[in-house]
Coordinates of N, CA and C in Angstrom, one line a residue:
X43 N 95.3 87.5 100.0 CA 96.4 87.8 100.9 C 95.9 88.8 102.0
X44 N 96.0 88.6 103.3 CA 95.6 89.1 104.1 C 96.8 90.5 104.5
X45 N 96.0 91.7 104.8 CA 96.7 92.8 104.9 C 96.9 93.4 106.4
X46 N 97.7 93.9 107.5 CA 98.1 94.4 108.5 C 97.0 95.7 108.3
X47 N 96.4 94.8 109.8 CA 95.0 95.9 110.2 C 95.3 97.8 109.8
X48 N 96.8 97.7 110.6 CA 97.0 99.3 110.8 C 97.6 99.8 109.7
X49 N 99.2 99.1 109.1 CA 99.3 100.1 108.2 C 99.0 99.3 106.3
X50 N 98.3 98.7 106.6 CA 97.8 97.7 105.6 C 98.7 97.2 104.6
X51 N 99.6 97.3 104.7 CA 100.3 96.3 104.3 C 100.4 95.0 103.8
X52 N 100.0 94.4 103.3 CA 100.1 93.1 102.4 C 101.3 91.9 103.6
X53 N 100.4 90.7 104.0 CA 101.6 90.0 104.6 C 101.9 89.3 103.8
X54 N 103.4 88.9 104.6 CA 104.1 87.6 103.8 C 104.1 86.9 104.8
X55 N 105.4 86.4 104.4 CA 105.6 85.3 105.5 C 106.4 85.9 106.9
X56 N 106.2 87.1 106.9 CA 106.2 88.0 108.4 C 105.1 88.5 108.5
X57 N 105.2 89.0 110.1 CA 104.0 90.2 109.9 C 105.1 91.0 110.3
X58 N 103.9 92.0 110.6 CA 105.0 93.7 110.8 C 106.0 93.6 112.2
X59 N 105.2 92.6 112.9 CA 105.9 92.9 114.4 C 107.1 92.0 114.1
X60 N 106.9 90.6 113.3 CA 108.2 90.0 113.4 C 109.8 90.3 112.4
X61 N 108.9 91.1 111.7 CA 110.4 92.5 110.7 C 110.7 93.4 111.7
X62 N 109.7 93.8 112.6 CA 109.6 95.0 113.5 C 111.2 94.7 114.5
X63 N 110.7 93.3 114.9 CA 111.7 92.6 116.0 C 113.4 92.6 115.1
X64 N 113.2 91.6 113.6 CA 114.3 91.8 113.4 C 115.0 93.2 113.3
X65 N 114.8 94.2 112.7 CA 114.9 95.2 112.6 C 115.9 96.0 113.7
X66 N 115.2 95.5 115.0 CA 115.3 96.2 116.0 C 116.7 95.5 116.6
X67 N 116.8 94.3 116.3 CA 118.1 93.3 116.2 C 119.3 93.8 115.6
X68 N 119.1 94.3 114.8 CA 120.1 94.9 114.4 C 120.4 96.6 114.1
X69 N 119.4 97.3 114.6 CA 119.7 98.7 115.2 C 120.4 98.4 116.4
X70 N 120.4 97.5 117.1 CA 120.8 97.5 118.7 C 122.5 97.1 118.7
X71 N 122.6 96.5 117.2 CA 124.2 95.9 117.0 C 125.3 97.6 116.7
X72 N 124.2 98.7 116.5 CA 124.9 100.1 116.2 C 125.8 99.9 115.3
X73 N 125.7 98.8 114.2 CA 126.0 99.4 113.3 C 125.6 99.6 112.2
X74 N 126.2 100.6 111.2 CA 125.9 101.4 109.7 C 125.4 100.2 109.1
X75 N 124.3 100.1 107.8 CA 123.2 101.6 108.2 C 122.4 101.4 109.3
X76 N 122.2 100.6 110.2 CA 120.9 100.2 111.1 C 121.1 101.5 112.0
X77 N 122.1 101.3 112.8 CA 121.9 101.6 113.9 C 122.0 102.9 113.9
X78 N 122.9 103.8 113.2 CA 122.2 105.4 113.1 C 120.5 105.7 113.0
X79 N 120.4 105.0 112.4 CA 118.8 105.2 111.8 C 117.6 104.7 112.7
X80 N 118.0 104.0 114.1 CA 117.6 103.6 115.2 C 116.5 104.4 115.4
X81 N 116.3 105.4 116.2 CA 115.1 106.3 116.1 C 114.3 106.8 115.2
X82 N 115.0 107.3 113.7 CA 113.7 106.7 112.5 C 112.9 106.0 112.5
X83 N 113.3 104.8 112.3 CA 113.2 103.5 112.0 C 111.5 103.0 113.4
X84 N 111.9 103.5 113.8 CA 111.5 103.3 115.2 C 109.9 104.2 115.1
X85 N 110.3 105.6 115.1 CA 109.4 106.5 114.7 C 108.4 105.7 113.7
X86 N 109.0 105.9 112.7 CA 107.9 105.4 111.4 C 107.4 104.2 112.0
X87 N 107.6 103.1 112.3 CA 107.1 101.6 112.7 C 105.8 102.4 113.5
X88 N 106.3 102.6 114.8 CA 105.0 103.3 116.1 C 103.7 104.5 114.9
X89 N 104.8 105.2 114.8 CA 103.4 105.9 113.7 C 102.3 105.0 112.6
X90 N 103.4 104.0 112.0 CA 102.3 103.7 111.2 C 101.4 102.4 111.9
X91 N 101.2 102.1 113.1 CA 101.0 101.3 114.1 C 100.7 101.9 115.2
X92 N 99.4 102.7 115.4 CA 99.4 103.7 116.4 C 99.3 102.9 117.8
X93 N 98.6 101.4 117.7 CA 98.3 100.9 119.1 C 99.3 100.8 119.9
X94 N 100.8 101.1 119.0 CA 101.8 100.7 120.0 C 102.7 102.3 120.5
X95 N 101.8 103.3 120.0 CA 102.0 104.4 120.4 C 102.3 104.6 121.7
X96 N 103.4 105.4 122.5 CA 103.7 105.4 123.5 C 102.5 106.7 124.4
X97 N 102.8 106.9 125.5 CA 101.9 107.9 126.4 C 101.8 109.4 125.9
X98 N 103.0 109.8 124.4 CA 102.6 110.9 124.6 C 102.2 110.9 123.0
X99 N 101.5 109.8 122.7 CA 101.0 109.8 121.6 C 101.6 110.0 120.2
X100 N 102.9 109.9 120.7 CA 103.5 109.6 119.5 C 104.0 111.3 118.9
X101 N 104.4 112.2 119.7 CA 104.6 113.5 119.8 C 106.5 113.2 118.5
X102 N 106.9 113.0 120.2 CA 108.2 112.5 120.2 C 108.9 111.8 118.9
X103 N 107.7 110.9 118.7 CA 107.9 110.5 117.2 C 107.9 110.9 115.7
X104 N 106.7 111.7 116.1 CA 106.6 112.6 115.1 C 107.6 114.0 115.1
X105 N 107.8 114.6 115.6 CA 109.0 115.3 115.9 C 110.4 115.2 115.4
X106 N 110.8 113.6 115.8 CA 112.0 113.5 115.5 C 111.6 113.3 113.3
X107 N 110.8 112.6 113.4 CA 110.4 112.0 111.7 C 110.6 113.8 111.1
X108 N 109.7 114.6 111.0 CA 110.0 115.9 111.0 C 111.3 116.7 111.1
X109 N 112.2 116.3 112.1 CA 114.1 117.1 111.8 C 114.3 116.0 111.2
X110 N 114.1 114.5 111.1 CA 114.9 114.1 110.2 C 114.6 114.3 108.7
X111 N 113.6 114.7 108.1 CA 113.1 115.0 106.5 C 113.2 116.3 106.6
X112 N 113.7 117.5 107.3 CA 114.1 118.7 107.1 C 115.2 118.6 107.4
X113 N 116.3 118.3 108.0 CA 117.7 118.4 108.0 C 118.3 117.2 108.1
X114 N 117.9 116.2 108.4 CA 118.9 114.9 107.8 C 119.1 114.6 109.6
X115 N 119.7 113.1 109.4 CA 120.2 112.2 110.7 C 120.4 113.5 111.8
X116 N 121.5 114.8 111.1 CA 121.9 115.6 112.2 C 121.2 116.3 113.1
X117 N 120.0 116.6 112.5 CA 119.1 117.5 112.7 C 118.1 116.2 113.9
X118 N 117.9 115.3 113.4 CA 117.2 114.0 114.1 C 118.0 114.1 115.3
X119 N 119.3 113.6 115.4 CA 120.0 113.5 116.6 C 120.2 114.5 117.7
X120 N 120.3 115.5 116.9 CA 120.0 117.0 117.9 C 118.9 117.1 118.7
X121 N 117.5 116.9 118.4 CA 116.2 116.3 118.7 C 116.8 115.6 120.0
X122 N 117.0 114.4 119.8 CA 116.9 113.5 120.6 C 117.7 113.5 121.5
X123 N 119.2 114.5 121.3 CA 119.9 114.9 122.7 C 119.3 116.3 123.1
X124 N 118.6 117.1 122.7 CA 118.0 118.1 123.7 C 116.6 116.7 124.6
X125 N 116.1 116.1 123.6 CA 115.0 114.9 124.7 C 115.5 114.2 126.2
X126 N 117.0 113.9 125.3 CA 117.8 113.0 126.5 C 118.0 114.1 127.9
X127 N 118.4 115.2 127.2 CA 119.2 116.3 128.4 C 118.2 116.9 129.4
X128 N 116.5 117.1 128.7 CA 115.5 117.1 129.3 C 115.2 116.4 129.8
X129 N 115.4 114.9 129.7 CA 114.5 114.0 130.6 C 115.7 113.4 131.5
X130 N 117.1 114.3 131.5 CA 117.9 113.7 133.1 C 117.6 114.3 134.4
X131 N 117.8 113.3 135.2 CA 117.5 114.1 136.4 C 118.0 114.7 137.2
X132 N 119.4 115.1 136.5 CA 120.3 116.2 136.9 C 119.0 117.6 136.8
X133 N 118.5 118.0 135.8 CA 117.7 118.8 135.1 C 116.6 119.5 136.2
X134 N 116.7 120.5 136.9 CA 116.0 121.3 137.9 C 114.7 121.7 136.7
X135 N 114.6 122.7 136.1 CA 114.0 123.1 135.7 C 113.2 122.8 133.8
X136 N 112.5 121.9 134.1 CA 112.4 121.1 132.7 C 112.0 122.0 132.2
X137 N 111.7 121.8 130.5 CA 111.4 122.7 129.8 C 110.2 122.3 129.6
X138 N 109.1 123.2 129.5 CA 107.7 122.6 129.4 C 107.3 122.6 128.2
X139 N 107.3 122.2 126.6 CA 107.2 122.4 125.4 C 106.7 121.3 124.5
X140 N 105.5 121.7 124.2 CA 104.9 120.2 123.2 C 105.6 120.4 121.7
X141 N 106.3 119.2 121.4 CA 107.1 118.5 120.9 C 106.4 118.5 119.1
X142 N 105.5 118.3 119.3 CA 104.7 118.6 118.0 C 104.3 119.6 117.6
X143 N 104.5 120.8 118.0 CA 104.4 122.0 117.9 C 105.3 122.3 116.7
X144 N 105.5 123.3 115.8 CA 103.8 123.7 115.2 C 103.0 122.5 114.5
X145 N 103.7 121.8 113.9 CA 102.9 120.9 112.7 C 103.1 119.6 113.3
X146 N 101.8 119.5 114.2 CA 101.5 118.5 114.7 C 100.7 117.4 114.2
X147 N 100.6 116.2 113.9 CA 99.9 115.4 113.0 C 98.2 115.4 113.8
X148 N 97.6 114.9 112.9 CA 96.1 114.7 113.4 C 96.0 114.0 114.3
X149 N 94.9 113.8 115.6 CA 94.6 113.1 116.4 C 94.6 111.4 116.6
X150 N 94.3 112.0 115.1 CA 93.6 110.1 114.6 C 94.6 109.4 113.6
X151 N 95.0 108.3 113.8 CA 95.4 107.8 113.0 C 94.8 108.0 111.6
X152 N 95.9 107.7 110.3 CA 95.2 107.8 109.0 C 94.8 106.7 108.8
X153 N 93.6 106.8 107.9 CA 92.6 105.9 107.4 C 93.1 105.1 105.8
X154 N 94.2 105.8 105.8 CA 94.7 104.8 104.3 C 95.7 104.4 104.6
X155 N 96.0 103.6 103.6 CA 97.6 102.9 103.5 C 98.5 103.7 103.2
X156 N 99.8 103.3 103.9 CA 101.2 103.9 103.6 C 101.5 103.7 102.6
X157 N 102.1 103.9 101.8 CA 102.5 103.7 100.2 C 103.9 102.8 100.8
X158 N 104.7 103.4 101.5 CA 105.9 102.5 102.1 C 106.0 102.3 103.3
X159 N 105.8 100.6 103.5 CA 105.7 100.2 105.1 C 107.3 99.6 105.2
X160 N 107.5 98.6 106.3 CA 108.0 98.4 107.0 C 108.5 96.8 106.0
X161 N 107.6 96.6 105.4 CA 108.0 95.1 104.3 C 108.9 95.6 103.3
X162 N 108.6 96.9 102.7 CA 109.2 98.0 102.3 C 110.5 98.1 102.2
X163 N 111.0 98.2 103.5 CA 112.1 98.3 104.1 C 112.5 96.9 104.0
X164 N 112.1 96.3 104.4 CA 113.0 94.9 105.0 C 113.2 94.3 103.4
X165 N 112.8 94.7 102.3 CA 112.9 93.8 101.2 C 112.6 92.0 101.1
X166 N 113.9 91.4 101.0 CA 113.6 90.2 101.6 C 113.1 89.6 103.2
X167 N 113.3 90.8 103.7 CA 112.6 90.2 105.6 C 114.6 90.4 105.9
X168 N 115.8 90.7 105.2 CA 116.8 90.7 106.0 C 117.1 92.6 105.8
X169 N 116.3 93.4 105.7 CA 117.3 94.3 105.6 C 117.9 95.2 105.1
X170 N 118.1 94.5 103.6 CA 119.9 94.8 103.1 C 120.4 95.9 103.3
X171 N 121.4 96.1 103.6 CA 122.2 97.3 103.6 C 122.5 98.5 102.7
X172 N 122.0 97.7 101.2 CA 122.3 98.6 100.3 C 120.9 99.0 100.3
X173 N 121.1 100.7 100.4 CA 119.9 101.3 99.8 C 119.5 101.1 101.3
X174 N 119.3 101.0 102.7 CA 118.7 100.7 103.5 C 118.2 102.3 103.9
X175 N 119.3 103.0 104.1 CA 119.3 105.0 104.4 C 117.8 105.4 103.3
X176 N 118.1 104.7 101.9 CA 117.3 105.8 100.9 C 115.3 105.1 101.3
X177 N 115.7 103.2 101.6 CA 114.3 103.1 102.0 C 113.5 103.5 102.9
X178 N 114.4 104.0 104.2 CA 114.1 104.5 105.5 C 113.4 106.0 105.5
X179 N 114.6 106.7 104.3 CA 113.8 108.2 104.1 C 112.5 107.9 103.0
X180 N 112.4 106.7 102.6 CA 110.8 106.8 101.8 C 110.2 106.8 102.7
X181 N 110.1 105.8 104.0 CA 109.4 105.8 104.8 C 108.9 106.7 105.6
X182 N 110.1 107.1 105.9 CA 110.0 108.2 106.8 C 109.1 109.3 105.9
X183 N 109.0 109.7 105.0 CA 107.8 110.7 103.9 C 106.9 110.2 104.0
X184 N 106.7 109.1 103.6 CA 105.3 107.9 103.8 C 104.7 108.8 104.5
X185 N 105.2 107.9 105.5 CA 104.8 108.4 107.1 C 104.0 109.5 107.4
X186 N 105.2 110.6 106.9 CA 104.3 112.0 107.2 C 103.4 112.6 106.6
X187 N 103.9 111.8 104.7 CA 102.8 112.9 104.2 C 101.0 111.9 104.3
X188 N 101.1 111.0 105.2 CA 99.8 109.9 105.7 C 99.5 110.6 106.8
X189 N 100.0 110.8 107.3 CA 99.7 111.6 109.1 C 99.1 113.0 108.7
X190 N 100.2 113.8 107.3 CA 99.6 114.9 107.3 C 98.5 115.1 106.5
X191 N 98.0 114.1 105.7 CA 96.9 114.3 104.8 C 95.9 113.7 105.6
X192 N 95.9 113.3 106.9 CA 95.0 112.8 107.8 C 93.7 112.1 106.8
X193 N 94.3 111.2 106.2 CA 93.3 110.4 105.0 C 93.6 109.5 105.8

């Protein structure tokens, strides 16, 4: 069985991008559990997938993954409206502040596999709702403690 170059993963009869898409199908419907979890969900996919890491290298992502495993969704959303209120253009004077600061993940992608990917999550490729919050926080650990063990 052939494994997903980046986060090695084991395929089925998806690959990561086409759970990736559904996934993103139904964060976009904003509703419970998806669409709270929108920027998690989001985070962890790009992290454990660095090619599709955005320009600032996945700061932002790592950041948000980080308030959300130390204080929960609320702490995540807080994140993301001080990002929003920074990046309007009402905003004279932006704040100049790298986002990964202090515990910023290594340069390089990790060299091992996630313990919990994205197949992970999707179970059958739909989803389910139950349990979807508790698989997303596996991930989301996954995630960091792979980035942070820079293995």
């Amino acid at each position: 069985m052939e494994s997903c170059t980046e986060c090695g993963a084991p395929m089925g009869p998806r690959s990561c991008d086409e759970l990736f898409d559904a996934l993103l199908a139904l964060d976009h419907a904003r509703q419970a559990p998806w669409g709270p979890l929108h920027g998690v969900s989001v985070s962890c996919f790009l992290l454990q997938h660095p090619s599709r890491l955005p320009a600032d290298d996945g700061a932002m992502a790592w950041a948000l993954l980080q308030a959300y495993l130390a204080g929960g969704l609320d702490e995540a959303n807080q994140l993301v409206g001080q990002a929003r209120r920074g990046n309007s253009h009402r905003v004279k004077d932006r704040p100049s502040h790298d986002l990964r600061d202090p515990a910023q993940p290594p340069r390089d992608a990790p060299r091992s596999r996630f313990s919990v990917t994205i197949h992970d999550v999707a179970v059958d490729g739909s989803f389910p709702s139950s349990e979807f919050a508790e698989r997303v926080r596996a991930w989301a650990a996954a995630t960091v403690d792979a980035w942070s063990c820079g293995t």
